[in-house]
GROMACS .gro file of C-alpha atoms in nm:
model
  328
    1MET     CA    1   0.000   0.000   0.000
    2LYS     CA    2   0.280   0.243   0.089
    3LYS     CA    3   0.447   0.174  -0.244
    4THR     CA    4   0.116   0.229  -0.423
    5LEU     CA    5   0.067   0.563  -0.250
    6PHE     CA    6   0.419   0.674  -0.334
    7ILE     CA    7   0.389   0.581  -0.702
    8THR     CA    8   0.052   0.754  -0.720
    9SER     CA    9   0.191   1.069  -0.559
   10LEU     CA   10   0.487   1.074  -0.795
   11CYS     CA   11   0.264   1.039  -1.100
   12LEU     CA   12   0.025   1.308  -0.983
   13ALA     CA   13   0.314   1.541  -0.908
   14SER     CA   14   0.455   1.476  -1.256
   15ALA     CA   15   0.117   1.542  -1.415
   16GLY     CA   16   0.106   1.874  -1.230
   17TRP     CA   17   0.457   1.948  -1.356
   18ALA     CA   18   0.342   1.881  -1.712
   19ILE     CA   19   0.055   2.126  -1.665
   20GLU     CA   20   0.301   2.389  -1.542
   21LEU     CA   21   0.531   2.326  -1.839
   22SER     CA   22   0.247   2.347  -2.088
   23PRO     CA   23   0.348   2.590  -2.365
   24VAL     CA   24   0.030   2.795  -2.355
   25SER     CA   25   0.177   3.055  -2.589
   26LEU     CA   26   0.483   3.102  -2.804
   27SER     CA   27   0.639   3.250  -2.492
   28ALA     CA   28   0.621   2.893  -2.350
   29GLU     CA   29   0.454   2.893  -2.005
   30ALA     CA   30   0.139   3.055  -1.868
   31PRO     CA   31   0.191   3.228  -1.534
   32LEU     CA   32  -0.078   3.414  -1.346
   33VAL     CA   33   0.094   3.718  -1.202
   34VAL     CA   34   0.446   3.843  -1.270
   35GLU     CA   35   0.603   4.185  -1.241
   36GLN     CA   36   0.693   4.372  -1.557
   37PRO     CA   37   1.063   4.417  -1.636
   38ALA     CA   38   1.211   4.745  -1.751
   39PRO     CA   39   1.088   4.796  -2.110
   40GLY     CA   40   1.321   4.766  -2.406
   41VAL     CA   41   1.605   4.579  -2.235
   42SER     CA   42   1.660   4.204  -2.192
   43ALA     CA   43   1.905   4.184  -1.902
   44PRO     CA   44   1.924   3.961  -1.595
   45ALA     CA   45   1.836   4.115  -1.259
   46PRO     CA   46   1.986   3.944  -0.952
   47ASN     CA   47   1.783   3.853  -0.643
   48SER     CA   48   1.455   3.850  -0.836
   49LYS     CA   49   1.207   3.564  -0.884
   50THR     CA   50   1.059   3.731  -1.190
   51PRO     CA   51   1.174   3.545  -1.504
   52GLN     CA   52   1.477   3.721  -1.647
   53VAL     CA   53   1.557   3.736  -2.019
   54GLU     CA   54   1.915   3.771  -2.141
   55LEU     CA   55   1.989   3.801  -2.514
   56LEU     CA   56   2.295   3.590  -2.593
   57ASN     CA   57   2.310   3.635  -2.972
   58PRO     CA   58   2.087   3.863  -3.185
   59GLY     CA   59   2.115   3.635  -3.489
   60VAL     CA   60   2.171   3.735  -3.850
   61GLU     CA   61   2.013   4.018  -4.045
   62PRO     CA   62   1.736   4.096  -4.118
   63ARG     CA   63   1.618   4.130  -3.759
   64GLN     CA   64   1.272   4.204  -3.622
   65GLU     CA   65   1.107   4.222  -3.282
   66LEU     CA   66   0.920   3.906  -3.184
   67ARG     CA   67   0.577   4.024  -3.070
   68LEU     CA   68   0.250   3.835  -3.022
   69LYS     CA   69  -0.053   3.968  -3.213
   70PRO     CA   70  -0.328   3.702  -3.183
   71ALA     CA   71  -0.668   3.743  -3.345
   72ILE     CA   72  -0.965   3.831  -3.122
   73ASP     CA   73  -1.255   3.586  -3.063
   74VAL     CA   74  -1.076   3.290  -3.224
   75LYS     CA   75  -1.109   2.975  -3.012
   76GLU     CA   76  -0.813   2.739  -3.016
   77THR     CA   77  -0.833   2.379  -2.893
   78SER     CA   78  -0.513   2.218  -2.769
   79VAL     CA   79  -0.435   1.860  -2.672
   80MET     CA   80  -0.141   1.790  -2.443
   81THR     CA   81  -0.011   1.433  -2.420
   82VAL     CA   82   0.234   1.329  -2.149
   83LYS     CA   83   0.427   1.000  -2.149
   84MET     CA   84   0.645   0.900  -1.854
   85ASP     CA   85   0.882   0.623  -1.757
   86VAL     CA   86   0.988   0.606  -1.394
   87GLU     CA   87   1.248   0.387  -1.224
   88ILE     CA   88   1.244   0.390  -0.844
   89SER     CA   89   1.498   0.241  -0.607
   90ALA     CA   90   1.432   0.236  -0.231
   91SER     CA   91   1.722   0.163   0.004
   92GLY     CA   92   1.913   0.002  -0.280
   93ARG     CA   93   1.628  -0.220  -0.395
   94SER     CA   94   1.485  -0.146  -0.737
   95SER     CA   95   1.111  -0.170  -0.784
   96PRO     CA   96   0.986  -0.366  -1.086
   97GLU     CA   97   0.918  -0.133  -1.377
   98GLY     CA   98   0.550  -0.062  -1.418
   99LYS     CA   99   0.382   0.105  -1.710
  100ILE     CA  100   0.255   0.452  -1.627
  101PRO     CA  101  -0.059   0.551  -1.816
  102ILE     CA  102  -0.036   0.825  -2.076
  103SER     CA  103  -0.204   1.148  -1.965
  104VAL     CA  104  -0.410   1.336  -2.224
  105MET     CA  105  -0.542   1.684  -2.137
  106THR     CA  106  -0.753   1.908  -2.362
  107PHE     CA  107  -0.793   2.282  -2.307
  108GLU     CA  108  -0.940   2.576  -2.497
  109THR     CA  109  -0.820   2.934  -2.521
  110LYS     CA  110  -0.979   3.245  -2.670
  111VAL     CA  111  -0.846   3.599  -2.693
  112THR     CA  112  -1.118   3.840  -2.585
  113LYS     CA  113  -0.947   4.177  -2.610
  114ILE     CA  114  -0.628   4.353  -2.722
  115ASP     CA  115  -0.541   4.678  -2.546
  116PRO     CA  116  -0.389   4.974  -2.736
  117ASN     CA  117  -0.053   4.898  -2.570
  118GLY     CA  118  -0.066   4.540  -2.702
  119ASP     CA  119  -0.174   4.368  -2.378
  120ILE     CA  120  -0.362   4.045  -2.454
  121HIS     CA  121  -0.672   3.939  -2.257
  122TYR     CA  122  -0.768   3.574  -2.296
  123GLU     CA  123  -0.975   3.295  -2.144
  124PHE     CA  124  -0.857   2.943  -2.067
  125ALA     CA  125  -1.044   2.624  -1.971
  126TYR     CA  126  -0.971   2.253  -1.933
  127THR     CA  127  -1.241   2.061  -2.121
  128ASN     CA  128  -1.120   1.702  -2.095
  129SER     CA  129  -0.852   1.506  -1.908
  130ASP     CA  130  -0.794   1.134  -1.876
  131ILE     CA  131  -0.542   0.851  -1.897
  132THR     CA  132  -0.497   0.610  -2.185
  133GLY     CA  133  -0.278   0.320  -2.288
  134ASP     CA  134  -0.164   0.001  -2.118
  135THR     CA  135  -0.103   0.033  -1.742
  136GLY     CA  136   0.061  -0.310  -1.718
  137ASN     CA  137   0.108  -0.416  -1.358
  138MET     CA  138   0.028  -0.077  -1.205
  139PRO     CA  139  -0.190  -0.129  -0.895
  140PRO     CA  140  -0.555  -0.049  -0.972
  141ALA     CA  141  -0.567   0.193  -0.675
  142ALA     CA  142  -0.280   0.397  -0.824
  143ARG     CA  143  -0.437   0.394  -1.172
  144ASP     CA  144  -0.775   0.505  -1.037
  145ALA     CA  145  -0.619   0.781  -0.826
  146ILE     CA  146  -0.432   0.921  -1.126
  147ARG     CA  147  -0.745   0.912  -1.341
  148SER     CA  148  -0.954   1.076  -1.070
  149ALA     CA  149  -0.703   1.357  -1.018
  150LEU     CA  150  -0.673   1.426  -1.391
  151LYS     CA  151  -1.049   1.430  -1.438
  152SER     CA  152  -1.086   1.671  -1.147
  153ILE     CA  153  -0.920   1.951  -1.346
  154VAL     CA  154  -1.199   1.943  -1.608
  155GLY     CA  155  -1.394   2.265  -1.560
  156VAL     CA  156  -1.098   2.457  -1.418
  157LYS     CA  157  -1.091   2.785  -1.611
  158GLY     CA  158  -0.959   3.135  -1.589
  159SER     CA  159  -0.902   3.471  -1.750
  160PHE     CA  160  -0.556   3.619  -1.794
  161ILE     CA  161  -0.367   3.921  -1.923
  162MET     CA  162  -0.020   3.918  -2.075
  163ASP     CA  163   0.180   4.167  -2.278
  164ASN     CA  164   0.289   4.107  -2.635
  165ARG     CA  165   0.625   3.965  -2.522
  166GLY     CA  166   0.460   3.699  -2.307
  167PHE     CA  167   0.497   3.857  -1.964
  168HIS     CA  168   0.179   3.785  -1.771
  169LYS     CA  169   0.030   4.079  -1.585
  170GLY     CA  170  -0.258   3.923  -1.395
  171GLY     CA  171  -0.531   3.664  -1.394
  172ASP     CA  172  -0.788   3.460  -1.207
  173ILE     CA  173  -0.853   3.087  -1.183
  174ILE     CA  174  -1.210   2.964  -1.131
  175LEU     CA  175  -1.265   2.616  -0.987
  176PRO     CA  176  -1.565   2.402  -1.083
  177GLU     CA  177  -1.853   2.394  -0.839
  178GLY     CA  178  -1.802   2.133  -0.568
  179ALA     CA  179  -1.423   2.119  -0.606
  180ASP     CA  180  -1.270   1.924  -0.318
  181ASN     CA  181  -0.982   2.036  -0.098
  182SER     CA  182  -0.721   1.831  -0.286
  183LEU     CA  183  -0.805   2.011  -0.613
  184LYS     CA  184  -0.802   2.346  -0.436
  185GLN     CA  185  -0.459   2.269  -0.291
  186MET     CA  186  -0.322   2.142  -0.622
  187VAL     CA  187  -0.448   2.443  -0.819
  188GLY     CA  188  -0.328   2.676  -0.544
  189GLN     CA  189   0.019   2.526  -0.566
  190MET     CA  190   0.012   2.550  -0.947
  191SER     CA  191  -0.092   2.915  -0.921
  192LYS     CA  192   0.198   2.990  -0.688
  193SER     CA  193   0.441   2.816  -0.920
  194LEU     CA  194   0.308   2.969  -1.240
  195GLU     CA  195   0.368   3.321  -1.111
  196GLN     CA  196   0.739   3.261  -1.176
  197LEU     CA  197   0.721   3.033  -1.481
  198ALA     CA  198   0.693   3.281  -1.768
  199SER     CA  199   0.934   3.243  -2.059
  200PRO     CA  200   0.896   3.577  -2.236
  201LEU     CA  201   1.036   3.681  -2.572
  202PRO     CA  202   1.341   3.909  -2.591
  203ALA     CA  203   1.296   4.285  -2.605
  204GLU     CA  204   1.554   4.330  -2.880
  205ALA     CA  205   1.511   4.272  -3.254
  206VAL     CA  206   1.633   3.924  -3.350
  207GLY     CA  207   1.703   3.720  -3.661
  208LYS     CA  208   1.759   3.358  -3.754
  209GLY     CA  209   2.003   3.193  -3.516
  210ALA     CA  210   1.925   3.430  -3.228
  211LYS     CA  211   1.967   3.287  -2.880
  212TRP     CA  212   1.830   3.406  -2.547
  213ARG     CA  213   1.823   3.266  -2.197
  214VAL     CA  214   1.531   3.276  -1.952
  215SER     CA  215   1.620   3.223  -1.585
  216SER     CA  216   1.359   3.173  -1.313
  217SER     CA  217   1.280   2.984  -0.995
  218SER     CA  218   0.966   2.780  -0.941
  219ASP     CA  219   0.789   2.553  -0.694
  220PHE     CA  220   0.762   2.205  -0.845
  221SER     CA  221   0.537   1.986  -0.628
  222GLY     CA  222   0.663   2.142  -0.306
  223MET     CA  223   1.023   2.160  -0.425
  224ASN     CA  224   1.202   2.489  -0.498
  225VAL     CA  225   1.369   2.453  -0.837
  226ASN     CA  226   1.603   2.681  -1.034
  227ASP     CA  227   1.516   2.681  -1.405
  228ILE     CA  228   1.720   2.788  -1.707
  229ALA     CA  229   1.573   2.766  -2.058
  230THR     CA  230   1.782   2.861  -2.363
  231TYR     CA  231   1.595   2.937  -2.685
  232GLU     CA  232   1.726   2.947  -3.042
  233LEU     CA  233   1.529   3.101  -3.328
  234ASP     CA  234   1.549   2.829  -3.591
  235SER     CA  235   1.330   2.998  -3.852
  236TRP     CA  236   1.091   3.290  -3.900
  237GLN     CA  237   0.906   3.319  -4.228
  238ASP     CA  238   0.560   3.444  -4.326
  239GLY     CA  239   0.466   3.488  -3.961
  240VAL     CA  240   0.557   3.129  -3.866
  241VAL     CA  241   0.818   3.100  -3.591
  242SER     CA  242   1.011   2.787  -3.500
  243MET     CA  243   1.229   2.775  -3.188
  244ASN     CA  244   1.454   2.511  -3.033
  245VAL     CA  245   1.476   2.505  -2.654
  246SER     CA  246   1.709   2.340  -2.404
  247ILE     CA  247   1.609   2.314  -2.039
  248GLU     CA  248   1.815   2.274  -1.722
  249GLN     CA  249   1.676   2.243  -1.371
  250GLN     CA  250   1.849   2.206  -1.035
  251ALA     CA  251   1.736   2.200  -0.673
  252ASN     CA  252   1.934   2.230  -0.351
  253PRO     CA  253   1.878   1.995  -0.053
  254GLN     CA  254   1.549   2.085   0.118
  255ASN     CA  255   1.240   1.952   0.291
  256ILE     CA  256   0.949   1.884   0.055
  257THR     CA  257   0.590   1.969   0.141
  258SER     CA  258   0.310   1.886  -0.098
  259PRO     CA  259  -0.065   1.814  -0.069
  260LEU     CA  260  -0.006   1.529  -0.315
  261LEU     CA  261   0.197   1.331  -0.059
  262PRO     CA  262   0.027   1.065   0.155
  263ALA     CA  263  -0.070   1.196   0.499
  264GLY     CA  264   0.213   1.175   0.749
  265THR     CA  265   0.485   1.115   0.490
  266THR     CA  266   0.790   1.339   0.515
  267LEU     CA  267   1.037   1.380   0.229
  268THR     CA  268   1.380   1.542   0.236
  269LEU     CA  269   1.546   1.614  -0.096
  270LYS     CA  270   1.916   1.535  -0.118
  271SER     CA  271   1.970   1.612  -0.487
  272PHE     CA  272   1.773   1.689  -0.803
  273SER     CA  273   1.877   1.768  -1.160
  274SER     CA  274   1.690   1.767  -1.488
  275GLN     CA  275   1.777   1.826  -1.853
  276GLY     CA  276   1.558   1.849  -2.158
  277ARG     CA  277   1.519   1.961  -2.517
  278GLY     CA  278   1.222   2.065  -2.724
  279LYS     CA  279   1.085   2.254  -3.021
  280VAL     CA  280   0.802   2.506  -3.053
  281THR     CA  281   0.639   2.601  -3.385
  282GLY     CA  282   0.356   2.849  -3.425
  283ARG     CA  283   0.232   3.179  -3.563
  284LEU     CA  284   0.266   3.517  -3.396
  285ASP     CA  285  -0.102   3.585  -3.475
  286ARG     CA  286  -0.212   3.283  -3.270
  287LEU     CA  287  -0.191   3.236  -2.896
  288ILE     CA  288  -0.102   2.864  -2.900
  289PRO     CA  289   0.171   2.693  -3.106
  290PHE     CA  290   0.067   2.450  -3.382
  291ARG     CA  291   0.297   2.198  -3.221
  292SER     CA  292   0.527   2.190  -2.920
  293THR     CA  293   0.738   1.898  -2.802
  294VAL     CA  294   0.971   1.852  -2.508
  295SER     CA  295   1.166   1.555  -2.372
  296ILE     CA  296   1.297   1.574  -2.017
  297SER     CA  297   1.501   1.336  -1.803
  298SER     CA  298   1.557   1.385  -1.431
  299ASN     CA  299   1.742   1.222  -1.145
  300SER     CA  300   1.665   1.272  -0.779
  301GLU     CA  301   1.760   1.131  -0.443
  302MET     CA  302   1.557   1.184  -0.128
  303SER     CA  303   1.495   1.035   0.213
  304ALA     CA  304   1.143   0.935   0.315
  305LYS     CA  305   0.985   0.862   0.650
  306ASN     CA  306   0.632   0.729   0.691
  307ALA     CA  307   0.396   0.832   0.970
  308GLY     CA  308   0.452   0.641   1.294
  309SER     CA  309   0.783   0.496   1.179
  310ALA     CA  310   1.136   0.590   1.282
  311GLU     CA  311   1.279   0.405   0.981
  312GLU     CA  312   1.410   0.626   0.702
  313SER     CA  313   1.439   0.508   0.343
  314THR     CA  314   1.663   0.651   0.073
  315ILE     CA  315   1.475   0.678  -0.255
  316THR     CA  316   1.638   0.740  -0.591
  317THR     CA  317   1.418   0.820  -0.889
  318LYS     CA  318   1.495   0.836  -1.259
  319MET     CA  319   1.221   0.982  -1.474
  320ALA     CA  320   1.192   1.033  -1.849
  321MET     CA  321   0.901   1.242  -1.976
  322GLU     CA  322   0.786   1.328  -2.327
  323MET     CA  323   0.523   1.596  -2.375
  324THR     CA  324   0.350   1.692  -2.698
  325LEU     CA  325   0.112   1.983  -2.747
  326GLU     CA  326  -0.092   2.014  -3.067
  327SER     CA  327  -0.340   2.292  -3.138
  328LYS     CA  328  -0.592   2.384  -3.402
   0.00000   0.00000   0.00000
């Protein structure tokens, strides 16, 4: 049972991570509230949790400013698919590999207003969410818990404002009627994390081959993580932009608190690192990319203690995740 609860918690945490990583616009993530940087300059600012953009290479001529100009009242439907493989070792003993179900989440977005200064007002709602594929020898309780948690986000919606570089300036999330405390806690944690997860476009004019770095810190399932994403402008023609992205994440030793953990379980992180690569392709006159893919691998080591037990287990986890987002 304890193993089932741990696997379930890990999968739910990873599903939440996928939601946070969802490239909701060409600027990559969708935060709720972030502070605006100084206009016209992409430079890092120390001691700030606001995502910082640093232009590394402006690329070749001709150069233009990357700015979002989506059409008003056009509804876009996006499907995000998340595949994961997880290998867990507890106190030196490896658990048999079990198939983790594929998560499929559908959401809709619609731009409702564009301000004279270019600020974009839009609505967002999850319309479907479920698991699919072979679950192999995964315990039925774990499978059902994952499905239940994913289905609980259906009906979660909100309205948001971001500028034409992708910096989010405000927003509200509305929970479906009758939402239980676990959903409220999960969405609350997502909201807190998303405030720092923007990946805005550079202020400067750029051309093919341009590179810029976005640095931020986030809260990933109760764990404080330092994030660095490096983007490269692969192509820009007839309003269609294609970007390559590399991702690095690192976390210092810390205690982990999360509503997704079984009651009474305490986790202490000893080490965490993650690397990934992806590609985003879309139009500047649409809010959501046509297609976005990312592959991420992570390694972590932590100590765990269950309620009522003085015994401490060392848990090492290797996770590989592939996420695809397609919109129309």
